[in-house]
Coordinates of C-alpha atoms and ligand atoms in Angstrom, one line a residue:
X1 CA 52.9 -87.7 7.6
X2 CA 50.7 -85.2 7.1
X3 CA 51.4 -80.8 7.2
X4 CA 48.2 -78.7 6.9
X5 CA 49.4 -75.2 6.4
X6 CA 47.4 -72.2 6.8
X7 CA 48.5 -68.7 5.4
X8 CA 47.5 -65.6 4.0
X9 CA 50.4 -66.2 1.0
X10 CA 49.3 -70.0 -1.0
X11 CA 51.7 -68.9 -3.5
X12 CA 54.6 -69.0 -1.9
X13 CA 54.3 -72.8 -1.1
X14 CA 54.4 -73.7 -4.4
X15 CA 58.3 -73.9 -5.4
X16 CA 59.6 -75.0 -2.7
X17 CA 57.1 -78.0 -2.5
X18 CA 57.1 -79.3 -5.7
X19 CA 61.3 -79.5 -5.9
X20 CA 63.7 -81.9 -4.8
X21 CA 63.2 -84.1 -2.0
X22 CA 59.9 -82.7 -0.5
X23 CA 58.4 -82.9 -4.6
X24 CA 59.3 -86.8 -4.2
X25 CA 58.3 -87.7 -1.1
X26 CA 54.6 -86.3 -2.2
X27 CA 54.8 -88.3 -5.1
X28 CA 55.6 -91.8 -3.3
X29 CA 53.2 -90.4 -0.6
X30 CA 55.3 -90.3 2.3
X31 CA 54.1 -86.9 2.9
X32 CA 51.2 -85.2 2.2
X33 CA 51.0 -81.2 2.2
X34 CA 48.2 -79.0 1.7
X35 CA 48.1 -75.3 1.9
X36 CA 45.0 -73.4 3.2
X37 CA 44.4 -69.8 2.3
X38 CA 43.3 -67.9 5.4
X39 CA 41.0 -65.3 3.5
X40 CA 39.3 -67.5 2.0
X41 CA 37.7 -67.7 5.6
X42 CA 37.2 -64.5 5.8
X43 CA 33.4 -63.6 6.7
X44 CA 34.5 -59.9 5.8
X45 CA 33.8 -58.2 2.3
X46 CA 36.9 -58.7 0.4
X47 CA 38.9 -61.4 2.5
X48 CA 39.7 -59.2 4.9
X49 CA 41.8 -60.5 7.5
X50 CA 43.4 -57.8 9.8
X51 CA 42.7 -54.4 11.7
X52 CA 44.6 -52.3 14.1
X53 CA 45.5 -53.0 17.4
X54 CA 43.8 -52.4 20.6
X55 CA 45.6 -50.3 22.6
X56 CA 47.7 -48.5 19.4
X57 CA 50.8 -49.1 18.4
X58 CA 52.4 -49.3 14.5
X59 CA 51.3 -51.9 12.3
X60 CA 48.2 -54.4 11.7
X61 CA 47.0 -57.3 13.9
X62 CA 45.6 -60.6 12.1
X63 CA 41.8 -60.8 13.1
X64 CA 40.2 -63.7 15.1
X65 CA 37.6 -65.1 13.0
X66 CA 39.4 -66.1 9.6
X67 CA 41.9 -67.9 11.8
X68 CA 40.2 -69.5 13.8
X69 CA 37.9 -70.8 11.5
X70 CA 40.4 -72.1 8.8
X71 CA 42.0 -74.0 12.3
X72 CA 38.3 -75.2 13.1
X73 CA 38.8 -76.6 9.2
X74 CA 41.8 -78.1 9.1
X75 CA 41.8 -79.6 12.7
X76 CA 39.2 -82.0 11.2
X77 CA 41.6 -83.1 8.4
X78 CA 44.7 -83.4 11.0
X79 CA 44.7 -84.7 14.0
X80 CA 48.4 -83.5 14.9
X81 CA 49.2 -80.4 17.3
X82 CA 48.3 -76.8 16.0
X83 CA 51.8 -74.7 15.9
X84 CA 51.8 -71.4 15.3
X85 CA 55.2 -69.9 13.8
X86 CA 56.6 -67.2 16.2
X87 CA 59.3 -65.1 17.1
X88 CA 57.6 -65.4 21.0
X89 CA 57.6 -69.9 20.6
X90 CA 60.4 -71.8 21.6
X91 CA 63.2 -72.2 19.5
X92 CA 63.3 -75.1 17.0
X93 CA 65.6 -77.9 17.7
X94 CA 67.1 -81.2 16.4
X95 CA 65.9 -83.0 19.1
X96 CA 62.2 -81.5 18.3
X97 CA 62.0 -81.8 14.8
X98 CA 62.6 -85.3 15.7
X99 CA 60.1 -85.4 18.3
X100 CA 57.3 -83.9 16.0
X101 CA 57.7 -86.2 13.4
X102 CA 56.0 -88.3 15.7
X103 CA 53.2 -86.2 16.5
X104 CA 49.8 -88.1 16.5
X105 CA 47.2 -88.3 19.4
X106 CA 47.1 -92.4 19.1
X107 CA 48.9 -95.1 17.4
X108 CA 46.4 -96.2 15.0
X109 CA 46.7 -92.3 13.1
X110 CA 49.7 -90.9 11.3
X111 CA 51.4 -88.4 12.3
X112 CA 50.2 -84.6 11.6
X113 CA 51.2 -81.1 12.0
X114 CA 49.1 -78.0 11.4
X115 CA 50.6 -75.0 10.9
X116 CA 50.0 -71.6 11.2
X117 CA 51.4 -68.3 9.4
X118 CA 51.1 -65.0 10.6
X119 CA 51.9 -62.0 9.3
X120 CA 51.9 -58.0 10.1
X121 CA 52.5 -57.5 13.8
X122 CA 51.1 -61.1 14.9
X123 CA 47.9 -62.9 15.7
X124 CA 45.0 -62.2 18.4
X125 CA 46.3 -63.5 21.1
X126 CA 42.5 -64.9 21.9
X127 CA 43.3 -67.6 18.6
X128 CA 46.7 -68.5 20.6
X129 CA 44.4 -69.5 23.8
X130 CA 41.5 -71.2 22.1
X131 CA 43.3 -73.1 19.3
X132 CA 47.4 -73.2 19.2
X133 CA 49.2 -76.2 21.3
X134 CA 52.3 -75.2 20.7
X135 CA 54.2 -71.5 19.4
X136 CA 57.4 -71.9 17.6
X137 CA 60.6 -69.9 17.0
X138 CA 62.9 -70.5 14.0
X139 CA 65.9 -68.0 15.3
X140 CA 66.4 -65.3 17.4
X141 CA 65.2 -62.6 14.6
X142 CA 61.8 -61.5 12.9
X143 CA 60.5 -62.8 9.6
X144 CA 58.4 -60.5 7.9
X145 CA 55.7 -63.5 8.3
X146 CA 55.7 -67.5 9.3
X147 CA 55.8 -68.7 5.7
X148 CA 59.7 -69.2 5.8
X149 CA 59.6 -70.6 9.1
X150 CA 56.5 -73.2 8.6
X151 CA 58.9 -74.3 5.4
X152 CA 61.8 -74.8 7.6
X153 CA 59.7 -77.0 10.0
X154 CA 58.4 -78.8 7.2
X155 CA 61.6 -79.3 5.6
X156 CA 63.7 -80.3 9.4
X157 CA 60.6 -82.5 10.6
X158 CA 60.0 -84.7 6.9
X159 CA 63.6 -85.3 7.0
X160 CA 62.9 -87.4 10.3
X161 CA 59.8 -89.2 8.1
X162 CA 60.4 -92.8 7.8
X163 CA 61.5 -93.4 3.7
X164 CA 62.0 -89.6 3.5
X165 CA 65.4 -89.7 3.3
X166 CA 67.5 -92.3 1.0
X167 CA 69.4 -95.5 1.8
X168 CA 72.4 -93.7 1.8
X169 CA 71.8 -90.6 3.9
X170 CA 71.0 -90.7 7.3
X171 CA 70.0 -88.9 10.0
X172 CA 71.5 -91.1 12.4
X173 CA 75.2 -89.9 12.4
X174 CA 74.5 -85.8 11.3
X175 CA 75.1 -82.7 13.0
X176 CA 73.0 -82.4 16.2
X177 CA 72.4 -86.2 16.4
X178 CA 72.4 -88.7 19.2
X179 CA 74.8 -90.8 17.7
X180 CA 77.7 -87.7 17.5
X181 CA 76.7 -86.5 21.2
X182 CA 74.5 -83.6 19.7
X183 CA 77.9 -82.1 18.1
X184 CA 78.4 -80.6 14.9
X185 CA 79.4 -83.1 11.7
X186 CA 83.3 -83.6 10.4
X187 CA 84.4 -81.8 7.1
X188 CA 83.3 -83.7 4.1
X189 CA 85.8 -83.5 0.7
X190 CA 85.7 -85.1 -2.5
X191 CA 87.6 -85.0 -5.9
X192 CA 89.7 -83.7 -6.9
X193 CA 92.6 -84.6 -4.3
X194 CA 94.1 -81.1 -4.9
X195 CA 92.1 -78.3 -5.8
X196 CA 93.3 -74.4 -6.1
X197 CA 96.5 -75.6 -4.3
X198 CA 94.5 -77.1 -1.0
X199 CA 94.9 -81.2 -0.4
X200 CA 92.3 -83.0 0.9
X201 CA 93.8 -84.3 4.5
X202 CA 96.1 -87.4 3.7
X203 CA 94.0 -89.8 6.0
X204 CA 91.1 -89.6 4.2
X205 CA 92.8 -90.4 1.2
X206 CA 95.0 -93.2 2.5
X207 CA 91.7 -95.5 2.7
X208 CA 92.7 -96.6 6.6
X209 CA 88.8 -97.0 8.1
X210 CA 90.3 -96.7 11.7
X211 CA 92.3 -93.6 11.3
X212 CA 89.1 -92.5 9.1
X213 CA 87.1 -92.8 11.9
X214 CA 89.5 -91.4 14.5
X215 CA 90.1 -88.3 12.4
X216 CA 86.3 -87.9 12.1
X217 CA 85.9 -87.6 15.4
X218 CA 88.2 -85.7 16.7
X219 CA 87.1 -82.8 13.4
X220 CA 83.5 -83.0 15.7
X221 CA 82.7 -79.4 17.4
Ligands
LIG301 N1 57.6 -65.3 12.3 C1 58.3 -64.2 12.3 N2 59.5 -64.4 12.8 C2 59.6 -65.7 13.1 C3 60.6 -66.6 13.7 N3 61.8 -66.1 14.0 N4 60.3 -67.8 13.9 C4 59.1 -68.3 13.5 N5 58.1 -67.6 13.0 C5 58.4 -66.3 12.8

């Protein structure tokens, strides 16, 4: 799968991609991320990118033309959906993440995302109507930008990439999934048995798979 991601901030892409699970999955090439600098679009001396609202009101308002150019760019890299990170999108789900793993306009292309960051007081609303398919919330609060929330998406959607995840996790029997009616996972423990004077629950140490499984279940909220 491939994540084009556009932002005013490249730099703060960089830890978070090249760790852990999303720093592997590039390597074996199960996804493929690059990040786009939004000024560097800019037709404006300097790179600039915002000005203030029409109409007044606090705060800056991300300009037209560096956006929609670096979309016009990357939307002939990526054939996936344009999203743009907002506190105004719907709110991001299990069931979506799953969904937009599979984004891709015909079968023969792999899947794609392209997303956008904003930051100050938003975007010109003209870029949402020309270019954006889709405007996406990560929680009912305000980032000081989409950065967070475009690594959030990344992070939730990859993990429903096939090979993303290992043999021995899943996403089949998790919190939110299908498989446990959309509820929230059972308590995990592991050694040792008794730790600052709390057991871990007998059942799960007596080794009996159907009580396991019963006690599991009923631990589901
Ligand atoms: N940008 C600012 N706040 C946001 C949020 N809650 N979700 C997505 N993008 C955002």
């Amino acid at each position: 799968m491939r994540f084009d991601i556009l932002t005013i901030f490249p730099g703060m892409f960089d830890s978070y991609c090249n760790e852990s699970m999303v720093k592997r999955a590039r390597a074996k090439k199960i996804i493929d991320i690059h990040i786009h600098d939004i000024r560097k679009f800019s037709t404006e001396r300097h790179g600039k990118v915002d000005a203030i609202p029409y109409g007044g009101g606090p705060g800056m308002v991300m300009t037209p033309q560096p956006l929609y150019d670096a979309i016009m760019h990357a939307k002939t890299l990526n054939k996936g959906p344009v999203i743009y990170l907002s506190p105004r999108g719907k709110l991001l789900t299990h069931k979506k993440a799953q969904k937009l793993a599979q984004s891709k306009k015909n079968s023969k292309q792999k899947p794609g995302l392209i997303l956008v960051c904003g930051r100050y007081e938003g975007i010109d609303q003209r870029v949402i109507d020309l270019c954006v398919d889709e405007e996406l919330s990560i929680g009912k609060y305000v980032l000081t930008g989409g950065e967070l929330a475009a690594l959030v998406v990344l992070d939730a959607v990859s993990r429903f990439v096939p090979d993303f995840i290992g043999k021995h996790e899943s996403t089949v029997e998790e919190s939110y999934s299908e498989a446990l009616g959309g509820k929230k996972e059972y308590p995990h423990y592991t050694r040792p048995a008794l730790f600052m004077n709390l057991e871990v629950p007998e059942v799960l140490q007596s080794g009996h798979h159907a009580k396991i499984k019963e006690w599991r279940k009923n631990k589901l909220t």
